[in-house]
Amino acid sequence: MKQIWRNCHVATMAGGEYAAVERAALVTRGQHIEWVGAEADLPRGDEAAEHDLGGAWVTPGLIDCHTHLVFGGDRSQEFEQRLQGMDYAVIAAQGGGIASTVRATRAATEAQLYASARRRALHLLRDGVTTLEIKSGYGLDLPNERKMLRVARHLGQTLPLTVRATCLAAHALPPEFAGRADDYIDEVARRMLPVLAAEGLVDAVDAFCEHLAFSPAQVERVFQAAAQLGLPVKLHAEQLSSLHGASLAARYGALSADHLEYLTEADVRAMAAAGTVAVLLPGAFYALLETQLPPIDLLRRHGVPIAISSDLNPGTSPALSLRLMLSMACTLFRLTPQEALAGATVHAARALGLQASHGVLAPGKVADFVAWDIAHPAELAYWIGGELPKRVIRHGEPVCATALD
Ligand code: NIG
Ligand code: FE
């Protein structure tokens, strides 16, 4: 069905800029955008339903391209410990951290995980998110990784949002493999990934490359397995130290390398050459009280696309608002509001391999957009918290309030 959305201003985000069209209109047909431009130039044509957007600013639906939103339990006590001076790595070495969420996630049923994840996904949705990546990585064995990925798929089937499921089985060493990290990597590469991929549960493969997780050599074996399965890769890299995981990811043509506080110029060059997106996670930087900033100017200078994401997870980033991350990307990382919005639209789409269809408002793209009751798109990064009045349109259809209860 053809629909006309008029009386608005549009930030198309083409080329990573607002690329604003004032006094604009959009035409959608079915799930796709057919036309965007000045309302005065609206093509006359066949019968269409009309919607008056009341002077709103329209942006692409926001894309949260790095989350761990399926998990059991919470880690508020670990937050207290960290504030008393205990280090994230020390807590992990003592069996806390990721391992404690693994215990809670293994103990939870699929239905329990779905119910808690759904509540978190609704927070993001109400904030304008229409596409979401969800990682596994708190199961760390075949049945529990499968359980997490099935919940991710189920969320995409039941909520008005597009979900990409990423297998992060190489997130931490499960207790039953203590002292045998290479054996666990074998299990991930030879058994878990092929089985989960065959079940249609995996859109991409991720790993945690860090001294408290897996070495570049171990990550490389996971990447080789992913390549054999035809799956794209991503990597948690250079968060706490420099292991040049981002360069390794670039060698495998990774969609993205994420965190990147300790990224070097050589890594930046490798990412630029490979077209790998830098996904920055200000929520984790903030919650871990980090001081080492990712090298924003180097990324800019070498033309590496920068995405911004919530990293929603129970340990290092219990962040339920992507808009708040845009604000923090500006205040903590000194991005401009335009760069931050590009980071949650056009560049986030690329970080998920969805750049052909998502992230920009242009003919042929999916009709996922948000009409915000604001006077300028910089407001999306400006307000700290709260709810901005808006209408969310996904696949050409208004998302009604009842879908968000
Ligand atoms: O992206 N860095 C590793 N993984 C998550 C944290 C996971 C956790 O602490 O539960 C992250 O920050
Ligand atoms: Fe993460």
Short mmCIF file of C-alpha atoms and ligand atoms in Angstrom, two decimals:
data_model
loop_
_atom_site.label_atom_id
_atom_site.label_comp_id
_atom_site.label_asym_id
_atom_site.label_seq_id
_atom_site.Cartn_x
_atom_site.Cartn_y
_atom_site.Cartn_z
CA MET A 1 0.00 0.00 0.00
CA LYS A 2 1.22 3.49 -0.84
CA GLN A 3 1.35 6.03 1.98
CA ILE A 4 2.35 9.70 2.10
CA TRP A 5 3.93 11.13 5.24
CA ARG A 6 3.83 14.92 4.94
CA ASN A 7 4.42 18.11 6.93
CA CYS A 8 7.81 17.13 8.36
CA HIS A 9 11.55 17.79 8.11
CA VAL A 10 13.79 14.84 7.26
CA ALA A 11 17.37 14.11 8.37
CA THR A 12 18.10 11.45 5.76
CA MET A 13 21.61 10.73 7.19
CA ALA A 14 22.89 10.09 3.67
CA GLY A 15 26.70 10.21 3.67
CA GLY A 16 26.77 10.32 7.48
CA GLU A 17 25.40 13.88 7.62
CA TYR A 18 21.97 15.17 8.55
CA ALA A 19 21.47 15.83 4.82
CA ALA A 20 18.37 17.67 5.96
CA VAL A 21 15.36 18.31 3.81
CA GLU A 22 13.11 20.95 5.40
CA ARG A 23 9.35 21.11 4.72
CA ALA A 24 9.63 17.57 3.47
CA ALA A 25 7.51 14.52 2.76
CA LEU A 26 8.13 10.79 2.37
CA VAL A 27 6.30 8.29 0.23
CA THR A 28 6.33 4.64 1.27
CA ARG A 29 5.04 1.61 -0.59
CA GLY A 30 4.59 -1.49 1.49
CA GLN A 31 7.68 -1.91 3.66
CA HIS A 32 9.90 0.40 1.61
CA ILE A 33 10.57 4.07 0.95
CA GLU A 34 9.62 5.14 -2.55
CA TRP A 35 10.41 8.83 -2.43
CA VAL A 36 11.83 11.50 -0.06
CA GLY A 37 12.03 15.19 -0.86
CA ALA A 38 10.60 18.67 -0.45
CA GLU A 39 6.86 18.51 0.09
CA ALA A 40 6.41 21.04 -2.72
CA ASP A 41 7.91 18.48 -5.14
CA LEU A 42 5.72 15.58 -3.97
CA PRO A 43 5.00 13.54 -7.07
CA ARG A 44 1.34 13.39 -8.02
CA GLY A 45 0.23 9.87 -8.59
CA ASP A 46 -2.02 7.06 -7.58
CA GLU A 47 -4.24 6.88 -4.53
CA ALA A 48 -2.42 6.94 -1.19
CA ALA A 49 -3.21 7.12 2.52
CA GLU A 50 -1.95 10.43 3.97
CA HIS A 51 -0.39 11.13 7.36
CA ASP A 52 0.29 14.61 8.76
CA LEU A 53 3.45 14.48 10.89
CA GLY A 54 2.78 17.91 12.42
CA GLY A 55 6.15 19.50 11.64
CA ALA A 56 8.17 16.68 13.28
CA TRP A 57 11.80 15.86 12.45
CA VAL A 58 12.05 12.45 10.82
CA THR A 59 15.19 10.33 11.20
CA PRO A 60 15.95 6.74 10.26
CA GLY A 61 14.87 4.31 12.98
CA LEU A 62 17.73 4.07 15.46
CA ILE A 63 19.98 1.01 15.25
CA ASP A 64 21.60 -0.41 18.39
CA CYS A 65 24.38 -2.50 16.84
CA HIS A 66 26.02 -4.03 19.95
CA THR A 67 23.96 -5.42 22.84
CA HIS A 68 24.02 -8.34 25.24
CA LEU A 69 20.41 -7.84 26.25
CA VAL A 70 19.55 -11.50 26.87
CA PHE A 71 20.88 -12.51 30.29
CA GLY A 72 19.88 -13.84 33.69
CA GLY A 73 20.28 -11.94 36.96
CA ASP A 74 21.98 -8.57 37.35
CA ARG A 75 25.34 -7.33 38.61
CA SER A 76 24.44 -4.34 40.79
CA GLN A 77 26.59 -5.71 43.62
CA GLU A 78 29.57 -5.87 41.31
CA PHE A 79 28.90 -2.21 40.51
CA GLU A 80 29.14 -1.48 44.24
CA GLN A 81 32.39 -3.47 44.46
CA ARG A 82 33.90 -1.55 41.58
CA LEU A 83 32.97 1.73 43.24
CA GLN A 84 34.80 0.54 46.35
CA GLY A 85 37.89 0.24 44.18
CA MET A 86 37.84 -3.37 43.01
CA ASP A 87 38.92 -3.74 39.38
CA TYR A 88 36.76 -5.40 36.66
CA ALA A 89 39.62 -7.80 35.88
CA VAL A 90 40.11 -8.70 39.57
CA ILE A 91 36.39 -9.39 40.01
CA ALA A 92 36.50 -11.61 36.89
CA ALA A 93 39.57 -13.49 38.20
CA GLN A 94 37.64 -14.24 41.41
CA GLY A 95 34.77 -15.89 39.53
CA GLY A 96 32.55 -12.80 39.35
CA GLY A 97 31.97 -10.67 36.28
CA ILE A 98 30.90 -12.50 33.15
CA ALA A 99 31.07 -15.86 34.99
CA SER A 100 28.39 -14.79 37.46
CA THR A 101 26.03 -13.86 34.61
CA VAL A 102 26.81 -17.23 33.00
CA ARG A 103 25.62 -19.00 36.17
CA ALA A 104 22.39 -16.95 36.26
CA THR A 105 21.77 -17.37 32.51
CA ARG A 106 22.29 -21.13 32.62
CA ALA A 107 19.88 -21.36 35.57
CA ALA A 108 17.13 -19.41 33.74
CA THR A 109 14.57 -21.02 31.44
CA GLU A 110 14.13 -19.80 27.90
CA ALA A 111 10.78 -18.28 28.91
CA GLN A 112 12.35 -16.41 31.83
CA LEU A 113 15.14 -15.07 29.64
CA TYR A 114 12.60 -14.00 27.02
CA ALA A 115 10.47 -12.15 29.59
CA SER A 116 13.37 -10.15 31.05
CA ALA A 117 14.96 -9.46 27.66
CA ARG A 118 11.62 -8.29 26.25
CA ARG A 119 11.32 -5.65 29.00
CA ARG A 120 14.78 -4.34 28.15
CA ALA A 121 14.10 -4.37 24.42
CA LEU A 122 10.94 -2.32 25.03
CA HIS A 123 12.98 0.38 26.76
CA LEU A 124 15.12 0.67 23.63
CA LEU A 125 12.12 0.57 21.31
CA ARG A 126 10.37 3.35 23.21
CA ASP A 127 13.54 5.37 22.67
CA GLY A 128 13.30 5.07 18.87
CA VAL A 129 15.25 1.87 18.20
CA THR A 130 13.89 -0.22 15.31
CA THR A 131 16.90 -2.51 14.71
CA LEU A 132 18.85 -4.29 17.38
CA GLU A 133 21.80 -6.65 17.53
CA ILE A 134 21.80 -9.22 20.33
CA LYS A 135 24.80 -11.34 21.27
CA SER A 136 24.91 -14.68 23.03
CA GLY A 137 27.93 -15.28 25.26
CA TYR A 138 26.48 -15.96 28.70
CA GLY A 139 25.70 -19.61 27.93
CA LEU A 140 29.16 -20.83 26.91
CA ASP A 141 27.95 -24.34 26.08
CA LEU A 142 25.84 -25.56 23.21
CA PRO A 143 22.42 -25.81 24.94
CA ASN A 144 22.75 -22.48 26.71
CA GLU A 145 24.16 -20.53 23.75
CA ARG A 146 21.29 -22.00 21.72
CA LYS A 147 18.81 -20.91 24.40
CA MET A 148 20.08 -17.31 24.24
CA LEU A 149 20.06 -17.17 20.44
CA ARG A 150 16.55 -18.61 20.30
CA VAL A 151 15.40 -15.84 22.65
CA ALA A 152 17.01 -13.28 20.33
CA ARG A 153 15.17 -14.76 17.34
CA HIS A 154 11.90 -14.89 19.30
CA LEU A 155 12.21 -11.20 20.20
CA GLY A 156 12.57 -10.36 16.51
CA GLN A 157 9.46 -12.39 15.71
CA THR A 158 7.28 -10.91 18.46
CA LEU A 159 8.35 -7.25 18.72
CA PRO A 160 8.20 -4.59 16.00
CA LEU A 161 11.96 -4.57 15.53
CA THR A 162 14.60 -6.20 13.37
CA VAL A 163 16.95 -8.38 15.42
CA ARG A 164 20.38 -9.59 14.29
CA ALA A 165 21.72 -12.49 16.36
CA THR A 166 25.47 -12.72 16.98
CA CYS A 167 27.15 -15.79 18.43
CA LEU A 168 29.63 -14.72 21.11
CA ALA A 169 30.46 -18.18 22.45
CA ALA A 170 34.10 -17.01 22.69
CA HIS A 171 33.21 -14.42 25.35
CA ALA A 172 34.79 -16.08 28.41
CA LEU A 173 36.11 -19.45 29.47
CA PRO A 174 33.35 -21.60 31.00
CA PRO A 175 34.25 -23.20 34.37
CA GLU A 176 34.20 -26.75 32.98
CA PHE A 177 37.10 -25.77 30.67
CA ALA A 178 39.21 -24.06 33.38
CA GLY A 179 42.86 -24.17 32.33
CA ARG A 180 41.91 -25.52 28.88
CA ALA A 181 41.15 -22.43 26.83
CA ASP A 182 42.40 -23.98 23.59
CA ASP A 183 40.09 -26.95 24.07
CA TYR A 184 37.15 -24.60 24.57
CA ILE A 185 38.06 -22.69 21.40
CA ASP A 186 38.08 -26.06 19.58
CA GLU A 187 34.62 -26.78 20.96
CA VAL A 188 33.38 -23.37 19.75
CA ALA A 189 34.98 -23.63 16.31
CA ARG A 190 34.31 -27.29 15.54
CA ARG A 191 30.99 -27.97 17.23
CA MET A 192 29.06 -25.01 18.62
CA LEU A 193 29.33 -22.63 15.65
CA PRO A 194 28.55 -25.21 12.94
CA VAL A 195 25.56 -26.57 14.87
CA LEU A 196 24.10 -23.17 15.79
CA ALA A 197 24.65 -21.87 12.26
CA ALA A 198 22.92 -24.93 10.79
CA GLU A 199 19.97 -24.20 13.05
CA GLY A 200 19.71 -20.72 11.50
CA LEU A 201 20.44 -18.98 14.78
CA VAL A 202 23.57 -17.02 13.80
CA ASP A 203 23.90 -13.88 11.65
CA ALA A 204 27.46 -13.03 12.73
CA VAL A 205 30.26 -14.26 14.99
CA ASP A 206 31.96 -12.23 17.72
CA ALA A 207 34.69 -12.88 20.31
CA PHE A 208 36.29 -11.08 23.25
CA CYS A 209 39.99 -10.48 22.54
CA GLU A 210 41.54 -9.46 25.83
CA HIS A 211 44.02 -10.73 28.42
CA LEU A 212 41.11 -11.78 30.65
CA ALA A 213 39.35 -13.54 27.76
CA PHE A 214 40.94 -14.93 24.55
CA SER A 215 44.24 -14.31 22.72
CA PRO A 216 44.44 -13.13 19.11
CA ALA A 217 45.56 -16.66 18.09
CA GLN A 218 42.45 -18.16 19.73
CA VAL A 219 40.19 -15.53 18.21
CA GLU A 220 41.70 -16.28 14.81
CA ARG A 221 40.58 -19.92 15.07
CA VAL A 222 37.04 -18.75 15.76
CA PHE A 223 37.24 -16.39 12.76
CA GLN A 224 38.45 -19.23 10.52
CA ALA A 225 35.48 -21.33 11.57
CA ALA A 226 33.14 -18.40 10.86
CA ALA A 227 34.72 -17.91 7.42
CA GLN A 228 34.18 -21.57 6.60
CA LEU A 229 30.52 -21.17 7.50
CA GLY A 230 30.25 -17.99 5.43
CA LEU A 231 29.45 -15.89 8.49
CA PRO A 232 30.72 -12.32 8.98
CA VAL A 233 32.78 -11.52 12.07
CA LYS A 234 33.01 -8.74 14.66
CA LEU A 235 35.31 -8.34 17.65
CA HIS A 236 35.45 -6.91 21.18
CA ALA A 237 38.93 -5.43 20.85
CA GLU A 238 41.35 -3.10 22.64
CA GLN A 239 38.94 -2.40 25.50
CA LEU A 240 41.36 -2.80 28.40
CA SER A 241 44.70 -3.27 26.64
CA SER A 242 46.26 -3.26 23.17
CA LEU A 243 46.43 -6.75 21.61
CA HIS A 244 45.82 -5.54 18.03
CA GLY A 245 42.63 -7.54 17.85
CA ALA A 246 41.20 -4.77 15.67
CA SER A 247 43.93 -5.40 13.05
CA LEU A 248 43.17 -9.12 13.19
CA ALA A 249 39.46 -8.38 12.75
CA ALA A 250 40.27 -6.16 9.76
CA ARG A 251 42.29 -8.99 8.17
CA TYR A 252 39.13 -11.08 8.30
CA GLY A 253 37.07 -8.28 6.76
CA ALA A 254 35.17 -7.79 10.01
CA LEU A 255 31.94 -5.82 9.98
CA SER A 256 33.13 -4.02 13.10
CA ALA A 257 35.65 -3.83 15.89
CA ASP A 258 34.11 -2.64 19.12
CA HIS A 259 35.22 -0.70 22.28
CA LEU A 260 38.71 0.36 20.97
CA GLU A 261 39.96 2.50 23.86
CA TYR A 262 43.53 1.17 23.28
CA LEU A 263 43.42 1.21 19.47
CA THR A 264 46.71 2.20 17.76
CA GLU A 265 47.19 4.12 14.51
CA ALA A 266 48.27 0.90 12.77
CA ASP A 267 44.97 -0.71 13.84
CA VAL A 268 43.08 2.34 12.56
CA ARG A 269 44.78 2.06 9.16
CA ALA A 270 43.93 -1.63 8.95
CA MET A 271 40.30 -0.92 9.79
CA ALA A 272 40.12 1.89 7.23
CA ALA A 273 41.52 -0.36 4.50
CA ALA A 274 39.09 -3.17 5.33
CA GLY A 275 36.01 -0.94 5.74
CA THR A 276 35.58 -2.18 9.31
CA VAL A 277 33.31 0.04 11.42
CA ALA A 278 34.55 1.34 14.80
CA VAL A 279 31.75 0.72 17.30
CA LEU A 280 32.25 2.94 20.34
CA LEU A 281 30.51 2.11 23.60
CA PRO A 282 30.37 5.13 25.91
CA GLY A 283 28.16 3.27 28.43
CA ALA A 284 30.92 0.75 29.20
CA PHE A 285 33.56 3.51 29.29
CA TYR A 286 31.38 5.39 31.77
CA ALA A 287 30.34 2.49 33.99
CA LEU A 288 33.90 1.13 34.24
CA LEU A 289 35.16 4.63 35.20
CA GLU A 290 37.60 4.45 32.29
CA THR A 291 39.91 7.32 31.47
CA GLN A 292 41.59 6.07 28.26
CA LEU A 293 39.61 7.55 25.37
CA PRO A 294 39.25 5.81 22.01
CA PRO A 295 41.36 7.67 19.38
CA ILE A 296 38.49 9.63 17.81
CA ASP A 297 40.69 12.01 15.81
CA LEU A 298 42.63 9.13 14.25
CA LEU A 299 39.39 7.40 13.28
CA ARG A 300 38.15 10.64 11.73
CA ARG A 301 41.42 11.31 9.94
CA HIS A 302 41.51 7.85 8.37
CA GLY A 303 37.82 7.91 7.49
CA VAL A 304 36.79 4.95 9.65
CA PRO A 305 33.00 5.03 10.11
CA ILE A 306 32.09 5.42 13.81
CA ALA A 307 29.01 3.74 15.25
CA ILE A 308 27.65 4.28 18.76
CA SER A 309 25.88 1.58 20.68
CA SER A 310 24.52 0.84 24.15
CA ASP A 311 26.53 -2.38 24.79
CA LEU A 312 23.51 -3.13 27.00
CA ASN A 313 24.80 -5.81 29.40
CA PRO A 314 24.54 -6.52 33.12
CA GLY A 315 28.19 -5.95 33.96
CA THR A 316 29.76 -3.02 32.20
CA SER A 317 26.86 -1.12 30.62
CA PRO A 318 23.37 -1.50 32.09
CA ALA A 319 22.20 1.10 29.56
CA LEU A 320 18.54 1.14 28.57
CA SER A 321 18.62 4.19 26.28
CA LEU A 322 20.48 4.57 23.00
CA ARG A 323 19.73 8.31 23.01
CA LEU A 324 21.59 8.61 26.31
CA MET A 325 24.55 6.92 24.60
CA LEU A 326 24.44 9.61 21.89
CA SER A 327 24.63 12.27 24.60
CA MET A 328 27.54 10.46 26.27
CA ALA A 329 29.32 9.99 22.92
CA CYS A 330 29.29 13.79 22.63
CA THR A 331 30.24 14.66 26.21
CA LEU A 332 32.72 11.84 26.90
CA PHE A 333 34.15 11.19 23.42
CA ARG A 334 33.60 14.68 21.93
CA LEU A 335 31.62 13.50 18.93
CA THR A 336 29.34 16.07 17.37
CA PRO A 337 25.58 15.43 17.66
CA GLN A 338 25.58 14.81 13.89
CA GLU A 339 28.37 12.21 14.21
CA ALA A 340 26.54 10.60 17.14
CA LEU A 341 23.29 10.32 15.17
CA ALA A 342 25.17 8.91 12.17
CA GLY A 343 26.65 6.43 14.64
CA ALA A 344 23.22 5.14 15.57
CA THR A 345 21.86 5.06 12.00
CA VAL A 346 23.96 4.84 8.84
CA HIS A 347 27.20 3.57 10.42
CA ALA A 348 25.39 1.23 12.82
CA ALA A 349 23.65 -0.33 9.80
CA ARG A 350 27.06 -0.97 8.23
CA ALA A 351 28.31 -2.53 11.49
CA LEU A 352 25.53 -5.10 11.04
CA GLY A 353 26.01 -5.59 7.30
CA LEU A 354 22.61 -3.96 6.74
CA GLN A 355 23.81 -0.88 4.83
CA ALA A 356 21.98 -1.85 1.65
CA SER A 357 18.60 -1.68 3.34
CA HIS A 358 18.86 0.27 6.63
CA GLY A 359 20.28 3.37 8.27
CA VAL A 360 19.42 6.02 5.66
CA LEU A 361 16.13 7.46 4.41
CA ALA A 362 16.25 7.04 0.63
CA PRO A 363 14.23 5.33 -2.10
CA GLY A 364 14.55 1.54 -1.90
CA LYS A 365 15.47 1.43 1.80
CA VAL A 366 13.15 -0.08 4.38
CA ALA A 367 10.59 2.35 5.74
CA ASP A 368 11.84 2.35 9.34
CA PHE A 369 11.74 5.87 10.70
CA VAL A 370 10.95 7.97 13.73
CA ALA A 371 9.06 11.28 13.69
CA TRP A 372 10.40 13.25 16.66
CA ASP A 373 8.63 16.28 18.12
CA ILE A 374 11.82 18.36 18.25
CA ALA A 375 13.04 21.57 16.65
CA HIS A 376 16.47 20.29 15.50
CA PRO A 377 18.02 16.79 15.15
CA ALA A 378 20.85 17.79 17.54
CA GLU A 379 18.23 17.46 20.30
CA LEU A 380 18.51 13.68 20.01
CA ALA A 381 21.99 13.87 21.55
CA TYR A 382 21.24 16.92 23.71
CA TRP A 383 18.52 15.79 26.12
CA ILE A 384 19.81 13.65 28.97
CA GLY A 385 17.27 10.92 29.65
CA GLY A 386 13.51 11.38 29.62
CA GLU A 387 11.24 10.44 26.76
CA LEU A 388 10.99 12.47 23.57
CA PRO A 389 7.52 12.49 22.04
CA LYS A 390 7.62 10.60 18.78
CA ARG A 391 5.92 8.29 16.34
CA VAL A 392 7.74 5.15 15.32
CA ILE A 393 7.10 3.75 11.84
CA ARG A 394 8.51 0.31 11.11
CA HIS A 395 8.29 -1.38 7.72
CA GLY A 396 5.90 1.38 6.67
CA GLU A 397 3.46 0.81 9.53
CA PRO A 398 3.00 2.93 12.67
CA VAL A 399 4.04 1.04 15.78
CA CYS A 400 1.08 1.50 18.06
CA ALA A 401 1.51 2.20 21.76
CA THR A 402 -0.03 -1.16 22.70
CA ALA A 403 2.83 -2.96 20.93
CA LEU A 404 5.13 -1.27 23.41
CA ASP A 405 3.39 -2.41 26.65
O1 NIG B 1 30.99 -5.50 25.88
N1 NIG B 1 33.76 -6.74 26.96
C1 NIG B 1 33.18 -7.81 27.06
N2 NIG B 1 31.88 -7.99 27.07
C2 NIG B 1 30.93 -7.07 27.57
C3 NIG B 1 30.85 -7.11 29.05
C4 NIG B 1 30.30 -8.37 29.49
C5 NIG B 1 30.08 -8.45 30.95
O2 NIG B 1 30.84 -7.90 31.78
O3 NIG B 1 29.10 -9.12 31.29
C6 NIG B 1 31.18 -5.68 27.06
O4 NIG B 1 31.55 -4.76 27.81
FE FE B 2 29.96 -6.01 24.45
#
